[in-house]
PDB file of C-alpha atoms in Angstrom:
ATOM      1  CA  MET A   1    -197.362  90.190   1.760  1.00 56.00           C
ATOM      2  CA  ALA A   2    -197.402  92.543   4.738  1.00 71.00           C
ATOM      3  CA  GLU A   3    -200.644  93.044   6.590  1.00 88.00           C
ATOM      4  CA  LEU A   4    -202.613  96.014   5.308  1.00 88.00           C
ATOM      5  CA  SER A   5    -203.761  98.842   7.530  1.00 92.00           C
ATOM      6  CA  PRO A   6    -207.556  99.197   7.870  1.00 95.00           C
ATOM      7  CA  THR A   7    -207.507 102.078   5.378  1.00 94.00           C
ATOM      8  CA  GLU A   8    -205.399 100.127   2.889  1.00 96.00           C
ATOM      9  CA  GLU A   9    -207.696  97.126   3.239  1.00 97.00           C
ATOM     10  CA  GLN A  10    -210.719  99.316   2.567  1.00 97.00           C
ATOM     11  CA  LEU A  11    -209.021 100.780  -0.517  1.00 97.00           C
ATOM     12  CA  ARG A  12    -208.122  97.274  -1.718  1.00 97.00           C
ATOM     13  CA  ARG A  13    -211.726  96.147  -1.364  1.00 98.00           C
ATOM     14  CA  LEU A  14    -213.017  99.243  -3.137  1.00 98.00           C
ATOM     15  CA  LYS A  15    -210.551  98.659  -5.978  1.00 98.00           C
ATOM     16  CA  ASN A  16    -211.837  95.092  -6.310  1.00 98.00           C
ATOM     17  CA  THR A  17    -215.426  96.358  -6.319  1.00 98.00           C
ATOM     18  CA  VAL A  18    -214.622  98.881  -9.056  1.00 98.00           C
ATOM     19  CA  MET A  19    -212.880  96.169 -11.078  1.00 98.00           C
ATOM     20  CA  GLY A  20    -215.876  93.873 -10.665  1.00 98.00           C
ATOM     21  CA  ALA A  21    -218.317  96.577 -11.726  1.00 98.00           C
ATOM     22  CA  GLY A  22    -216.214  97.287 -14.812  1.00 97.00           C
ATOM     23  CA  TYR A  23    -216.158  93.602 -15.692  1.00 97.00           C
ATOM     24  CA  ARG A  24    -219.925  93.226 -15.291  1.00 97.00           C
ATOM     25  CA  LEU A  25    -220.613  96.333 -17.388  1.00 97.00           C
ATOM     26  CA  SER A  26    -218.273  95.014 -20.066  1.00 95.00           C
ATOM     27  CA  GLN A  27    -220.200  91.742 -20.121  1.00 96.00           C
ATOM     28  CA  LEU A  28    -223.482  93.647 -20.501  1.00 96.00           C
ATOM     29  CA  ALA A  29    -222.026  95.720 -23.331  1.00 93.00           C
ATOM     30  CA  GLN A  30    -220.963  92.544 -25.137  1.00 94.00           C
ATOM     31  CA  SER A  31    -224.258  90.746 -24.588  1.00 94.00           C
ATOM     32  CA  GLY A  32    -225.856  92.053 -27.778  1.00 93.00           C
ATOM     33  CA  GLU A  33    -229.053  92.841 -25.889  1.00 95.00           C
ATOM     34  CA  LEU A  34    -228.628  96.630 -25.890  1.00 95.00           C
ATOM     35  CA  HIS A  35    -228.811  99.183 -28.667  1.00 96.00           C
ATOM     36  CA  ALA A  36    -225.579 100.592 -30.059  1.00 96.00           C
ATOM     37  CA  GLY A  37    -225.731 103.829 -28.043  1.00 96.00           C
ATOM     38  CA  ALA A  38    -226.084 101.973 -24.751  1.00 96.00           C
ATOM     39  CA  THR A  39    -223.306  99.564 -25.687  1.00 96.00           C
ATOM     40  CA  THR A  40    -220.999 102.473 -26.512  1.00 95.00           C
ATOM     41  CA  GLU A  41    -221.826 104.215 -23.239  1.00 97.00           C
ATOM     42  CA  LEU A  42    -221.234 101.050 -21.211  1.00 96.00           C
ATOM     43  CA  ALA A  43    -217.887 100.566 -22.943  1.00 95.00           C
ATOM     44  CA  ALA A  44    -216.900 104.143 -22.028  1.00 97.00           C
ATOM     45  CA  ILE A  45    -217.941 103.620 -18.409  1.00 97.00           C
ATOM     46  CA  THR A  46    -215.984 100.372 -18.346  1.00 97.00           C
ATOM     47  CA  ARG A  47    -212.844 102.181 -19.522  1.00 97.00           C
ATOM     48  CA  ASP A  48    -213.340 104.837 -16.830  1.00 98.00           C
ATOM     49  CA  LEU A  49    -213.765 102.198 -14.136  1.00 98.00           C
ATOM     50  CA  ASN A  50    -210.700 100.287 -15.318  1.00 97.00           C
ATOM     51  CA  GLU A  51    -208.698 103.508 -15.193  1.00 98.00           C
ATOM     52  CA  ALA A  52    -209.974 104.223 -11.679  1.00 98.00           C
ATOM     53  CA  ALA A  53    -209.067 100.699 -10.553  1.00 98.00           C
ATOM     54  CA  GLY A  54    -205.559 101.182 -11.926  1.00 98.00           C
ATOM     55  CA  ARG A  55    -205.236 104.482 -10.076  1.00 98.00           C
ATOM     56  CA  LEU A  56    -206.368 102.819  -6.846  1.00 98.00           C
ATOM     57  CA  GLU A  57    -203.835 100.022  -7.397  1.00 97.00           C
ATOM     58  CA  ARG A  58    -201.047 102.555  -7.852  1.00 97.00           C
ATOM     59  CA  LEU A  59    -202.184 104.459  -4.749  1.00 97.00           C
ATOM     60  CA  LEU A  60    -202.131 101.273  -2.692  1.00 96.00           C
ATOM     61  CA  ALA A  61    -198.657 100.397  -3.951  1.00 95.00           C
ATOM     62  CA  SER A  62    -197.474 103.886  -3.058  1.00 96.00           C
ATOM     63  CA  LEU A  63    -198.932 103.651   0.445  1.00 95.00           C
ATOM     64  CA  GLN A  64    -197.233 100.305   1.004  1.00 92.00           C
ATOM     65  CA  ARG A  65    -193.881 101.614  -0.227  1.00 92.00           C
ATOM     66  CA  ASP A  66    -194.133 104.620   2.090  1.00 90.00           C
ATOM     67  CA  ARG A  67    -194.432 102.459   5.212  1.00 79.00           C
TER      68      ARG A  67
END
């Protein structure tokens, strides 16, 4: 894999952070410790974060192709 530019590396790290946050929220939603409304909201946030991570991944791939 080619070395990433500082901006690409920052985007990669942010994508990983977003993915990690989505995973942790998903685990909380599945824990059974929250009421149904909170679980539903966490699931929706998780979907949004997963979508954002996918968009960041596609952006990174595009930046690497354009080099």
